[in-house]
Short mmCIF file of C-alpha atoms and ligand atoms in Angstrom, two decimals:
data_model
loop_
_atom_site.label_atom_id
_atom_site.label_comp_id
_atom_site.label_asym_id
_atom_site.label_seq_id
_atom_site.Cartn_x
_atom_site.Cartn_y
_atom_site.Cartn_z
CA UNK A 259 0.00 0.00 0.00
CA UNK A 260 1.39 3.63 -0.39
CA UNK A 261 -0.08 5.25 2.18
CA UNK A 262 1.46 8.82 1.29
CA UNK A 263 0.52 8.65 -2.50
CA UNK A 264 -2.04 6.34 -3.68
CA UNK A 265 -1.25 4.66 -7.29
CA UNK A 266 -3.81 3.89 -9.44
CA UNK A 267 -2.47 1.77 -12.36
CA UNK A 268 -4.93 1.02 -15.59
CA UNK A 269 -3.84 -1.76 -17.83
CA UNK A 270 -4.72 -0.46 -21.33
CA UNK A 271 -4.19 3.14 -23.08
CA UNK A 272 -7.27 3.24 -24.91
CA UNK A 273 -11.42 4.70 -24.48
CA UNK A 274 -11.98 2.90 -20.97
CA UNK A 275 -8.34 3.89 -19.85
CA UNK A 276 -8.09 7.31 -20.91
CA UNK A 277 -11.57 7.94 -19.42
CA UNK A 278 -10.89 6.81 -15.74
CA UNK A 279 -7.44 8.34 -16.11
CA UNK A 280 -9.67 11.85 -16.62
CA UNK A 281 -12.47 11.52 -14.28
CA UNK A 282 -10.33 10.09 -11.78
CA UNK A 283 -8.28 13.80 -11.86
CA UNK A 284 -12.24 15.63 -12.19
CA UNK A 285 -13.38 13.76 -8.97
CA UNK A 286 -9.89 14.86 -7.17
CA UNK A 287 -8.24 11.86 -6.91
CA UNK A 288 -4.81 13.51 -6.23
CA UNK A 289 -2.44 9.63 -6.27
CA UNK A 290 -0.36 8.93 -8.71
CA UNK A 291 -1.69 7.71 -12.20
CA UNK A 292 -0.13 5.45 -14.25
CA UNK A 293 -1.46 4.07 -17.75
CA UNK A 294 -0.08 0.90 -19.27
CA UNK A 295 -0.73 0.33 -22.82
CA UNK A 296 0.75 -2.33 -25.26
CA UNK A 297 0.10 -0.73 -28.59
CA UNK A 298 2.90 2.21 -29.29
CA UNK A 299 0.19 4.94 -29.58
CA UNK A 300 -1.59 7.61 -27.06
CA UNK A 301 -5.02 6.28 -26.86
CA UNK A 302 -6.76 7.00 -30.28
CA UNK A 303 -10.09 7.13 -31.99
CA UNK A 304 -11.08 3.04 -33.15
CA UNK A 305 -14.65 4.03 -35.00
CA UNK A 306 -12.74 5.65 -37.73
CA UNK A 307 -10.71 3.02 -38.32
CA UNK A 308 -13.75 1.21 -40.13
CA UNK A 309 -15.02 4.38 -41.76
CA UNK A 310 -13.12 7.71 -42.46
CA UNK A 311 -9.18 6.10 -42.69
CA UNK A 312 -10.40 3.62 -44.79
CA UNK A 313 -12.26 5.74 -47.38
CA UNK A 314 -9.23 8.57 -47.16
CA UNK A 315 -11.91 11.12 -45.02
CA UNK A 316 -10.05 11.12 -42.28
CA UNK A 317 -6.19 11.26 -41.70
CA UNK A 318 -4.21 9.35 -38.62
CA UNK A 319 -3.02 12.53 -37.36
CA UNK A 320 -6.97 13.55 -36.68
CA UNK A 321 -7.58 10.45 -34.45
CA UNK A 322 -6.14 11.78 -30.99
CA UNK A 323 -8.74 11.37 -28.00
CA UNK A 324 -6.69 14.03 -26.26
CA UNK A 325 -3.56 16.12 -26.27
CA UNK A 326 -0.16 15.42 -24.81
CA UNK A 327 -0.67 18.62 -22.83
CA UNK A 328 -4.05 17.16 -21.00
CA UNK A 329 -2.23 13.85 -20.01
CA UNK A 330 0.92 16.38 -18.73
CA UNK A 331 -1.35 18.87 -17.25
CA UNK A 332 -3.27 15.88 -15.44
CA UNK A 333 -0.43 14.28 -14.33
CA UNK A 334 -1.41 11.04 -16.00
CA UNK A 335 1.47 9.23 -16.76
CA UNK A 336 1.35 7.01 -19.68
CA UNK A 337 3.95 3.84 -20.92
CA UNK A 338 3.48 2.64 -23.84
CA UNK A 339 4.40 0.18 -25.86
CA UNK A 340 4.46 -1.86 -22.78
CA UNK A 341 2.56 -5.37 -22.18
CA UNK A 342 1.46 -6.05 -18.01
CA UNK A 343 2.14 -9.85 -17.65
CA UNK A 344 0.90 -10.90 -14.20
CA UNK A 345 -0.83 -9.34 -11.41
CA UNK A 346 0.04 -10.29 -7.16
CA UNK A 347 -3.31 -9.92 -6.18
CA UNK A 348 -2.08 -10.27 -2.10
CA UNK A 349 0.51 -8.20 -3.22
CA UNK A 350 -1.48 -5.77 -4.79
CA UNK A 351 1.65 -5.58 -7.67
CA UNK A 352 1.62 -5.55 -11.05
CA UNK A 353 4.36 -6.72 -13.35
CA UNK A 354 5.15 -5.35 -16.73
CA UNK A 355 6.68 -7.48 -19.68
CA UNK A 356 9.72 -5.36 -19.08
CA UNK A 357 9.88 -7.16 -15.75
CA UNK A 358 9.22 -3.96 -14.14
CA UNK A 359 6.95 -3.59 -11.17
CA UNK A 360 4.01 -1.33 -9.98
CA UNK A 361 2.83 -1.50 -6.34
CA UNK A 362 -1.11 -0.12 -6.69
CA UNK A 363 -3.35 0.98 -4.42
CA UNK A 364 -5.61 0.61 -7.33
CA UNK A 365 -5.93 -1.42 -10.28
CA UNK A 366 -8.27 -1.12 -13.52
CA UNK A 367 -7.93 -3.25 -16.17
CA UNK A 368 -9.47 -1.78 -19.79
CA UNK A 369 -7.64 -4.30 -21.84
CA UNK A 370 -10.23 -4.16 -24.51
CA UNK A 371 -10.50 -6.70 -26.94
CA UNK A 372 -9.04 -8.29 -29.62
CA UNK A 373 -10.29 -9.86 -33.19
CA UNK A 374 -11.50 -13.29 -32.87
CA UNK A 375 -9.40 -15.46 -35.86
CA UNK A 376 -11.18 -17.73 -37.82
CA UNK A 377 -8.27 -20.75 -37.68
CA UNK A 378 -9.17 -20.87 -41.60
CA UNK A 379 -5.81 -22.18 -43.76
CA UNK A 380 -4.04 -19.39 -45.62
CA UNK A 381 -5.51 -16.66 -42.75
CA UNK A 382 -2.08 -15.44 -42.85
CA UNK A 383 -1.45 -14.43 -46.60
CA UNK A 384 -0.79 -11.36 -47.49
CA UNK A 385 -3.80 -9.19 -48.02
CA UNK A 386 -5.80 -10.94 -45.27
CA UNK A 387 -6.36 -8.57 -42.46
CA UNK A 388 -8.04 -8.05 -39.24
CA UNK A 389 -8.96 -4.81 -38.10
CA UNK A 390 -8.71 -3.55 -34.51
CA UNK A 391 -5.80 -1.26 -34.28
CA UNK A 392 -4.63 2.01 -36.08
CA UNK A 393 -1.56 -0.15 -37.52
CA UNK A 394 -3.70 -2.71 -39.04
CA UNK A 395 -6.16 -0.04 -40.11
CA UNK A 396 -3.01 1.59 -42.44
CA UNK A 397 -1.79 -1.43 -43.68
CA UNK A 398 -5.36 -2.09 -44.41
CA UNK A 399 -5.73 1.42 -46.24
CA UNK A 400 -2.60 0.65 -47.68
CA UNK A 401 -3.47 -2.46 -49.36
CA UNK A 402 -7.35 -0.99 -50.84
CA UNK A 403 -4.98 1.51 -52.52
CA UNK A 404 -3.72 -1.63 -54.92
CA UNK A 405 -6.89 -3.66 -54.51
CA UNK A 406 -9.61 -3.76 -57.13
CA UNK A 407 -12.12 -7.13 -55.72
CA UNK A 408 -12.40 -7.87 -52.15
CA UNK A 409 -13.99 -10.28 -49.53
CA UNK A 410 -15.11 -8.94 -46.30
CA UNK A 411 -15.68 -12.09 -44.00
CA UNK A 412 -18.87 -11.50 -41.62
CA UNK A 413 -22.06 -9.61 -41.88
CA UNK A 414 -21.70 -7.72 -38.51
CA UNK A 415 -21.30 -3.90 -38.01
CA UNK A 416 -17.20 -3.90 -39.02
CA UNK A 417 -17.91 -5.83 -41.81
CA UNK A 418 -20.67 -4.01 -43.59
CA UNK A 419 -18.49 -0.54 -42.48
CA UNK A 420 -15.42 -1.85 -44.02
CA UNK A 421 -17.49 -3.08 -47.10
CA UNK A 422 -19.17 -0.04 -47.56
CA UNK A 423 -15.64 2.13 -47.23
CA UNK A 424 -14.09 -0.56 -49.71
CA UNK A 425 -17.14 0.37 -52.28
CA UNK A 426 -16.28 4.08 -52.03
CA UNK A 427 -12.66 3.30 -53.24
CA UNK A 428 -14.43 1.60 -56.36
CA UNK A 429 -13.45 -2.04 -54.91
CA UNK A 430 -15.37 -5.03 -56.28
CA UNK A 431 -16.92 -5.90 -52.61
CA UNK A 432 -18.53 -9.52 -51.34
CA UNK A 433 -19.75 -9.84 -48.03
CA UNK A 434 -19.59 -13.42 -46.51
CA UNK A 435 -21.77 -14.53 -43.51
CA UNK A 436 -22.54 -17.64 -42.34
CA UNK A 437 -26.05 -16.83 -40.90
CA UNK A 438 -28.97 -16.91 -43.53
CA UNK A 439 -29.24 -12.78 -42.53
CA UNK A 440 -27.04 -9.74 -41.89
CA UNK A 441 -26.57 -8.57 -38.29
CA UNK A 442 -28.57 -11.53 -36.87
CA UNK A 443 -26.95 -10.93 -33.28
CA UNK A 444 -28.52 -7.36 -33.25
CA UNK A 445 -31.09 -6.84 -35.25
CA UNK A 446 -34.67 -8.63 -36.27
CA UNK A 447 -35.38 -10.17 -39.86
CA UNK A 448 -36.92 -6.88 -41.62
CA UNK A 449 -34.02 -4.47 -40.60
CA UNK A 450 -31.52 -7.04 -42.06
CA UNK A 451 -33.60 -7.09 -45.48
CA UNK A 452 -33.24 -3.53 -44.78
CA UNK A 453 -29.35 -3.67 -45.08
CA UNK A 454 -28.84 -6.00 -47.38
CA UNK A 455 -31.37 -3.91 -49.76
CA UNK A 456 -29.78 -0.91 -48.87
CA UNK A 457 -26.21 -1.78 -49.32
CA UNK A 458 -26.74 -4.18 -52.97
CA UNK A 459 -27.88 -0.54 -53.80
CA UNK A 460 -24.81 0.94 -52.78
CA UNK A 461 -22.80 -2.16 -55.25
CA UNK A 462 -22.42 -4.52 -52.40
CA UNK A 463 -22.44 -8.38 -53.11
CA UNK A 464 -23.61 -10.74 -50.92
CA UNK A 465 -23.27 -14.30 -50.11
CA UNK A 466 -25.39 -15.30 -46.93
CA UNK A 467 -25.68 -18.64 -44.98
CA UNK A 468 -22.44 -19.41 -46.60
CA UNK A 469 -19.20 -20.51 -44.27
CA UNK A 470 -15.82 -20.00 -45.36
CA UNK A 471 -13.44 -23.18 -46.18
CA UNK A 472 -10.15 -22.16 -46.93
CA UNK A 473 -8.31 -18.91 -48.28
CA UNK A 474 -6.33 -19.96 -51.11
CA UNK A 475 -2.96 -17.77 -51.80
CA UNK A 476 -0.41 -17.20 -55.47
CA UNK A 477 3.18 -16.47 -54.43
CA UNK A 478 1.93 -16.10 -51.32
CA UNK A 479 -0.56 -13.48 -51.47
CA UNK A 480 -4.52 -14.30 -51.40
CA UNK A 481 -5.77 -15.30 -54.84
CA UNK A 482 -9.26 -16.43 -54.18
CA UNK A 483 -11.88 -17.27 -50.99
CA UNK A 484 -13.13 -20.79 -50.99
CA UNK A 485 -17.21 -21.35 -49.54
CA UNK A 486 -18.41 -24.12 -48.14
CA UNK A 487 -20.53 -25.10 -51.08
CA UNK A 488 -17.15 -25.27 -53.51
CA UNK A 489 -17.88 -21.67 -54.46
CA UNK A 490 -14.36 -19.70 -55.42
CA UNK A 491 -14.47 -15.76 -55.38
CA UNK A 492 -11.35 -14.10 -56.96
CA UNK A 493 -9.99 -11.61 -54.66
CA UNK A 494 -6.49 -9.43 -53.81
CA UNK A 495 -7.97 -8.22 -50.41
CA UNK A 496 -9.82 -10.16 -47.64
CA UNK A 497 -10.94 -8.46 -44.32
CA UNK A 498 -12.27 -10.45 -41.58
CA UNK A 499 -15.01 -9.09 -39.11
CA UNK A 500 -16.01 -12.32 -37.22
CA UNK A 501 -16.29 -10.55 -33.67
CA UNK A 502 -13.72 -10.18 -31.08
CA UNK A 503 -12.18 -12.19 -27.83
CA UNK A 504 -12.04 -10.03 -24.71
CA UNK A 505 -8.36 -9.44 -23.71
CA UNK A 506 -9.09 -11.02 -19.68
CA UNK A 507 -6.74 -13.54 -19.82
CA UNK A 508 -4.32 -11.40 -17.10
CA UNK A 509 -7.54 -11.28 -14.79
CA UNK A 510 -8.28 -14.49 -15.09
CA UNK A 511 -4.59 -15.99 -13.97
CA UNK A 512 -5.19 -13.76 -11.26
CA UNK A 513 -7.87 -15.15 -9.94
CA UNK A 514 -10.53 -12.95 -11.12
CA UNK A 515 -13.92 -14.49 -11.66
CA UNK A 516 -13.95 -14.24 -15.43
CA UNK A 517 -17.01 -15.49 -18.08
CA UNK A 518 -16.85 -13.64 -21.09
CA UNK A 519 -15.07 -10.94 -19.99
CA UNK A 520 -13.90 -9.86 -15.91
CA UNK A 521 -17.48 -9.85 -14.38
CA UNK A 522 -18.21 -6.54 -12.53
CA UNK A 523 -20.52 -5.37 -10.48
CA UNK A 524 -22.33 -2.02 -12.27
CA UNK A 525 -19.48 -0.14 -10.82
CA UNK A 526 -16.99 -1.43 -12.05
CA UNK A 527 -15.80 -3.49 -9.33
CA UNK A 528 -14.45 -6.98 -10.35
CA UNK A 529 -14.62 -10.37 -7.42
CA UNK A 530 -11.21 -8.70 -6.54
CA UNK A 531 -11.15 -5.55 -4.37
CA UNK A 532 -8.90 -2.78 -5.33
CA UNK A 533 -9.42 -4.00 -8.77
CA UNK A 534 -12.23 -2.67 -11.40
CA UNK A 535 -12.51 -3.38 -14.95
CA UNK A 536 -14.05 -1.12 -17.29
CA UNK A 537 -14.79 -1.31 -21.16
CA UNK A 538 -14.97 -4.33 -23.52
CA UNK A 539 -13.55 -6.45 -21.32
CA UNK A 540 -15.89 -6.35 -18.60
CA UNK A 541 -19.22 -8.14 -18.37
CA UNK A 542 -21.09 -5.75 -16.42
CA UNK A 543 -23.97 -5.85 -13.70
CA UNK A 544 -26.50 -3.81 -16.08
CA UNK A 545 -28.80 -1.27 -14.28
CA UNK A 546 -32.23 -3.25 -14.12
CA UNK A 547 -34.97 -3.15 -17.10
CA UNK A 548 -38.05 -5.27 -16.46
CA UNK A 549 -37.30 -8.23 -18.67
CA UNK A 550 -33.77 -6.71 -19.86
CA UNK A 551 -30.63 -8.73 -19.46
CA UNK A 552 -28.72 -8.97 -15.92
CA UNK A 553 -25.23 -8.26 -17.41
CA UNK A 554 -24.02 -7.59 -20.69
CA UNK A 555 -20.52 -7.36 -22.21
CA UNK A 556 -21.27 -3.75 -24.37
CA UNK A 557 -18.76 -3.43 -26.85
CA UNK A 558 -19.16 0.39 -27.57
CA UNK A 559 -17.92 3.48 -27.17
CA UNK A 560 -20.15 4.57 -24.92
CA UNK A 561 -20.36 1.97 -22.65
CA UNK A 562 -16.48 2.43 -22.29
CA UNK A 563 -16.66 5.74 -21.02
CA UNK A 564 -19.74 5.24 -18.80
CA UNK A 565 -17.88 2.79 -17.38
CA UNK A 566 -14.80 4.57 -17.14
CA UNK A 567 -17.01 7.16 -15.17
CA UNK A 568 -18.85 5.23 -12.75
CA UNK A 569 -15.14 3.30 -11.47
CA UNK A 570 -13.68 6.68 -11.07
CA UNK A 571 -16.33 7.02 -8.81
CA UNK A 572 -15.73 4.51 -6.75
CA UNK A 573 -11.77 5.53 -6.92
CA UNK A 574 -12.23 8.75 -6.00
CA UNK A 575 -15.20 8.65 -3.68
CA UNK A 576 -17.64 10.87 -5.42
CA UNK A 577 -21.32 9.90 -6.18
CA UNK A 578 -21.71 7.21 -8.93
CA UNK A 579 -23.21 8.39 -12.06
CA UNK A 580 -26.91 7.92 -12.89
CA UNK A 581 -27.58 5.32 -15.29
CA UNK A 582 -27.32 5.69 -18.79
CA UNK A 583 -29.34 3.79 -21.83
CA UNK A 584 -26.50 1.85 -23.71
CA UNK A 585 -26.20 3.41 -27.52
CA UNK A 586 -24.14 3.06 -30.60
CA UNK A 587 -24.24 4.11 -33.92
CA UNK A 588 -22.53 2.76 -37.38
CA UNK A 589 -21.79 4.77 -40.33
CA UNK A 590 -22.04 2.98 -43.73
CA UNK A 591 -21.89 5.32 -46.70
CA UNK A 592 -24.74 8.08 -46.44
CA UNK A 593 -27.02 5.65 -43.81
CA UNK A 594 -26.10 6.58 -40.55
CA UNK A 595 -27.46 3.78 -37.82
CA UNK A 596 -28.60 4.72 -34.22
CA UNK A 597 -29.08 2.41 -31.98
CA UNK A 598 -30.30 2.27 -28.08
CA UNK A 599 -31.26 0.34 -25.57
CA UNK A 600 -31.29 -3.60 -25.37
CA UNK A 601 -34.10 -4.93 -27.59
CA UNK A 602 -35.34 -8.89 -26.64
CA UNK A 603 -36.73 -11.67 -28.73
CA UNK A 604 -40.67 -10.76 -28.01
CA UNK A 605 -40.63 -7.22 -28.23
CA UNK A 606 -42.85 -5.60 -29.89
CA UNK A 607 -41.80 -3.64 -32.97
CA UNK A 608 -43.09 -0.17 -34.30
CA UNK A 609 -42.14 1.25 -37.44
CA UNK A 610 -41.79 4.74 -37.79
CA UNK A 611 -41.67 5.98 -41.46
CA UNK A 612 -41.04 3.61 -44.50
CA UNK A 613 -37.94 1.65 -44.90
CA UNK A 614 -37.76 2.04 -48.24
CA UNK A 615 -36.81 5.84 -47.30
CA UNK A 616 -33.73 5.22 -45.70
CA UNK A 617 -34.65 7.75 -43.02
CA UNK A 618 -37.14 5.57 -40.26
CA UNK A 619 -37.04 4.49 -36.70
CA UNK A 620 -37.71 0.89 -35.44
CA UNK A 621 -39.25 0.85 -32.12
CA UNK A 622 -39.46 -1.53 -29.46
CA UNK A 623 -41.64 -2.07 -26.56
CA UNK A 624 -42.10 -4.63 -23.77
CA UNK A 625 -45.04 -4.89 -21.52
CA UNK A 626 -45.83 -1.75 -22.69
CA UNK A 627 -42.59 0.85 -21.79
CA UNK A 628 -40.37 2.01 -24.76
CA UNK A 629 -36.74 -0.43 -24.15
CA UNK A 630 -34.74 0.10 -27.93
CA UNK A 631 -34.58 1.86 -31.05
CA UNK A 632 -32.76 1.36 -34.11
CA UNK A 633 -32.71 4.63 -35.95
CA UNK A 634 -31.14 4.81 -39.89
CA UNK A 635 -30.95 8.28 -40.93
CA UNK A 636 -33.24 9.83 -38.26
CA UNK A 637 -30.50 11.38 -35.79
CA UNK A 638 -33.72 13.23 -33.80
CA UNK A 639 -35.65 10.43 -33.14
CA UNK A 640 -32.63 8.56 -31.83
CA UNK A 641 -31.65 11.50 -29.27
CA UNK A 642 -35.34 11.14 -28.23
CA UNK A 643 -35.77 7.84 -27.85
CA UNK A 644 -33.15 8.19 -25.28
CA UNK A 645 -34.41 10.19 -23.12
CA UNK A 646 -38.16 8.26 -23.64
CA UNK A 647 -35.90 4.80 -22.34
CA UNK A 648 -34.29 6.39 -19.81
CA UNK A 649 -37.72 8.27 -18.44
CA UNK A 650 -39.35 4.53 -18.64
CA UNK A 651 -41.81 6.28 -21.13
CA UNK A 652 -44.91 4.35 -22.13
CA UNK A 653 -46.30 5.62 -25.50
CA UNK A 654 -49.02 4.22 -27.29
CA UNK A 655 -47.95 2.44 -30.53
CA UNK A 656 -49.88 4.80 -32.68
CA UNK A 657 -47.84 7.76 -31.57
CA UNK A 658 -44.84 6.29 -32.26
CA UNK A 659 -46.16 4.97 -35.50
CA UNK A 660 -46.98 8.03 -36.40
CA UNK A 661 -44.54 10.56 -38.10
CA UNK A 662 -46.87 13.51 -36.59
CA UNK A 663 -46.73 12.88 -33.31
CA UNK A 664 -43.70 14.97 -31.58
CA UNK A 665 -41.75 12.46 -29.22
CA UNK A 666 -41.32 15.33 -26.91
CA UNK A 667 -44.70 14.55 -26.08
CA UNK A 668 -44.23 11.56 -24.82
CA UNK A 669 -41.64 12.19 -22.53
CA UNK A 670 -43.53 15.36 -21.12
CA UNK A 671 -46.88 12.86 -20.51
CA UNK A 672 -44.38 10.42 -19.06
P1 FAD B 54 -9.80 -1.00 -26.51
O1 FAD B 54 -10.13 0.20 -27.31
O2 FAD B 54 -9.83 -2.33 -27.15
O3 FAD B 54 -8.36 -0.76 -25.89
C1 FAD B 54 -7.73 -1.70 -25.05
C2 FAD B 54 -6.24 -1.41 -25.07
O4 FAD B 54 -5.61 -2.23 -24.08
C3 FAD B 54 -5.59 -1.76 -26.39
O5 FAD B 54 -4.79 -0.70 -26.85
C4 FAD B 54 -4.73 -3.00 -26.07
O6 FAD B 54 -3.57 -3.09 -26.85
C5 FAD B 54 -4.39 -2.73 -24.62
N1 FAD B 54 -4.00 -3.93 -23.87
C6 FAD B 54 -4.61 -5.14 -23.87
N2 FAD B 54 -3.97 -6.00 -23.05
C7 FAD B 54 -2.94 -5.31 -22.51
C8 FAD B 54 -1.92 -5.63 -21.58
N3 FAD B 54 -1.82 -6.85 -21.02
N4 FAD B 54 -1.01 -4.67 -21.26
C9 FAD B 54 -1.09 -3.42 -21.80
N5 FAD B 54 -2.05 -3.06 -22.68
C10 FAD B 54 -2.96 -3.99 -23.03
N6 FAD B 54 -17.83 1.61 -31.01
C11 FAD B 54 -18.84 2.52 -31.13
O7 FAD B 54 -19.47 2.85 -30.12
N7 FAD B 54 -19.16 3.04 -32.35
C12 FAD B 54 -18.48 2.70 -33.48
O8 FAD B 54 -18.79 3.18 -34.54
C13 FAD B 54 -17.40 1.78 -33.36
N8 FAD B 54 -16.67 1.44 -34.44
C14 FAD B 54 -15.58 0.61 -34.30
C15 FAD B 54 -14.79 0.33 -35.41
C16 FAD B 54 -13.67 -0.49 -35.29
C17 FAD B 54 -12.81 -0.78 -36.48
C18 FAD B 54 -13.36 -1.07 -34.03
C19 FAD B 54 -12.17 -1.99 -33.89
C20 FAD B 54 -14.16 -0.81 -32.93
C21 FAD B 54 -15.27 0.04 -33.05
N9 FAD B 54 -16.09 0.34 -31.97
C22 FAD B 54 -17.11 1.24 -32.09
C23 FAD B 54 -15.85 -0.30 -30.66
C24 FAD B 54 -15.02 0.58 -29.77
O9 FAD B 54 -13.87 1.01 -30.45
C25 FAD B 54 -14.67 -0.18 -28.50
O10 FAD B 54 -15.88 -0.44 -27.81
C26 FAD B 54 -13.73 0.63 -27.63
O11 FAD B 54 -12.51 0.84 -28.28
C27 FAD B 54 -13.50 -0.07 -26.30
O12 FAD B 54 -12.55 0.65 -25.58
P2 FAD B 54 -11.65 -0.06 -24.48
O13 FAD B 54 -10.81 1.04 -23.89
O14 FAD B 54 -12.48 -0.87 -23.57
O15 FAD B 54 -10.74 -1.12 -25.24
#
């Protein structure tokens, strides 16, 4: 313990990290600070990674989350470039790959996440990628420049991002999933008919319900994707975007109780105490929604920093934040997706507007209060719907089905 200064250390330079680093300093937590990150960069912006770098938008100098004069100004101290290896949990140390060691008072692990690998043969040609971090996001960018046909591998949010930034550099673009729909895990049946409508618009090619068998390379470099069905697609770029691994293998060979993810209380606080994790890699205690889910491993943005916020809390003593609705958004050429809340098998849905638009609002109810919306092109709606969620709102189906009816009304009746 150091009683005259106390050290918080945070495992991971990234969104969760960076976060807690700054509220920490806002709530007056006057100990030392110490960030630990293994990739070479100040924590950076990932969303662009899968839009804006990719289609040339936006450059790598843009994607700072902060300056080197907050971090100096806060006294946060930052090594990167630097793996942790173990953590003493009696001890309350924690040792770096370098072999040096950190006696905390605190510890907060925001390791993140990492890209799952499919284990296919020929994964590791040239011109396969995964995308996570700024350096594969410019090798990545990189390679489109040469490219003219690519595969993207999975139907998720990453995948259809990265297809839809491959089709703006003119690439020849196939999307590969192995469910019969796109975005199964988060969406229902008529929003992925939606997608797949809206991007075969926008050039995209699809094959669905079909698994990949093999990449197949020439000289080394991929040549052509092999489906499960015998199918070969010519290609000089693939990109994966099967999902990602949380990175909690250093909390679980400490001891941490670990299942998808270091499980945390809605805090922060992990089985361990002194030791909170925060971000991707925790599976959360989620504030309770009749019906809703009792934890949830949120891999967003937002959850990261909410996160970040409520542990710095419990660091520095202050009052833990209110609750927030979970939200997320994905940007795929000119349809911008809003999402919020945690939507259920059984829901009831409520369209808003016509699909065919591009600019509507999916609803969803349960036992009668407003729980989700998924929002394409209708940035208002979205920013209301949060507030209805979060004010346990109960409007009538018709008024949300209707385009008329102001959603500030709603929230003032509720
Ligand atoms: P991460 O950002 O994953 O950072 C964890 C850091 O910890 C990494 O730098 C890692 O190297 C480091 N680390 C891991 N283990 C160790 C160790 N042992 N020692 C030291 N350092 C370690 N979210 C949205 O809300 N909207 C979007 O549009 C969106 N788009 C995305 C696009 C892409 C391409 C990607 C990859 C993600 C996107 N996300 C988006 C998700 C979002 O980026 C993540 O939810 C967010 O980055 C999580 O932040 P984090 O700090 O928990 O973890």
């Amino acid at each position: 313990m150091n009683a005259a200064r106390p050290v918080l250390a945070i495992v991971g330079a990234s969104y969760a990290g960076a976060q807690l680093a700054a509220s920490a300093r806002d709530l007056g937590f006057e100990g030392r600070i110490l960030m630990i990150g293994e990739e070479p960069h100040p924590p950076y912006q990932r969303p662009p990674l899968s839009k804006g770098l990719l289609t040339g938008k936006t450059g790598a100098e843009q994607l700072s989350l902060k300056s080197a004069e907050f971090y100096a100004q806060n006294s946060i101290e930052m090594q990167l470039g630097t793996r942790a290896r173990a953590i003493d949990v009696a001890a309350r140390r924690l040792t770096l790959a370098n072999g040096e060691a950190i006696d905390y008072d605190w510890l907060a692990l925001a390791t993140g996440a990492r890209c799952r690998k499919a284990g296919l043969p020929g994964e590791d040609l040239q011109g396969v990628f995964h995308l996570r971090t700024l350096d594969d996001a410019l090798q990545l960018a990189a390679a489109t420049a040469q490219a003219r046909r690519a595969c993207v591998i999975g139907g998720g949010f990453i995948g259809l991002e990265v297809a839809s930034a491959l089709r703006s550099r003119q690439l020849e673009v196939t999307v590969i999933e192995a469910q019969p729909r796109l975005l199964a895990r988060s969406f229902p049946p008529d929003m992925s008919v939606f997608i797949e409508a809206a991007q075969r618009r926008r050039g995209c090619d699809f094959r669905l319900g079909r698994a990949v068998r093999a990449l197949h390379g020439a000289q080394g470099r991929i040549a052509a994707v092999e489906l499960d069905d015998g199918e070969r697609i010519e290609c000089d770029l693939v990109v994966f975007g099967i999902g990602v691994l949380p990175n909690a293998e250093l909390a679980q060979a400490a001891g941490l109780a670990v299942d998808n993810g270091v499980l945390t209380d809605a805090h922060g606080r992990s089985s361990v105490p002194g030791i909170l994790a925060i971000g991707d890699v925790a599976n959360m205690a989620l504030h309770p929604v009749p019906g809703g889910p009792a934890r949830a491993r949120l891999e967003s943005i937002q959850a990261a920093n909410d996160g970040a916020r409520a542990a710095a809390a419990v660091i520095a003593g202050g009052e833990p934040a209110a609750p927030t609705v979970p939200w997320f958004w994905s940007d795929q050429a000119d349809l911008k997706f809003q999402m919020t809340g945690l939507p259920m098998a059984g829901d009831q849905t409520v369209l808003r507007g016509e699909m065919e638009s591009e600019r509507f609002s999916l609803f969803y109810l349960r036992d009668g209060a407003l729980v989700a919306s998924h929002s394409v092109n209708k940035p208002a709606e979205h920013m209301q719907s949060r507030k209805l969620i979060a004010a346990r709102a109960r409007p009538r189906p018709e008024q949300l089905r209707d385009p008329s009816f102001d959603l500030k009304g709603a929230l003032s009746a509720s």
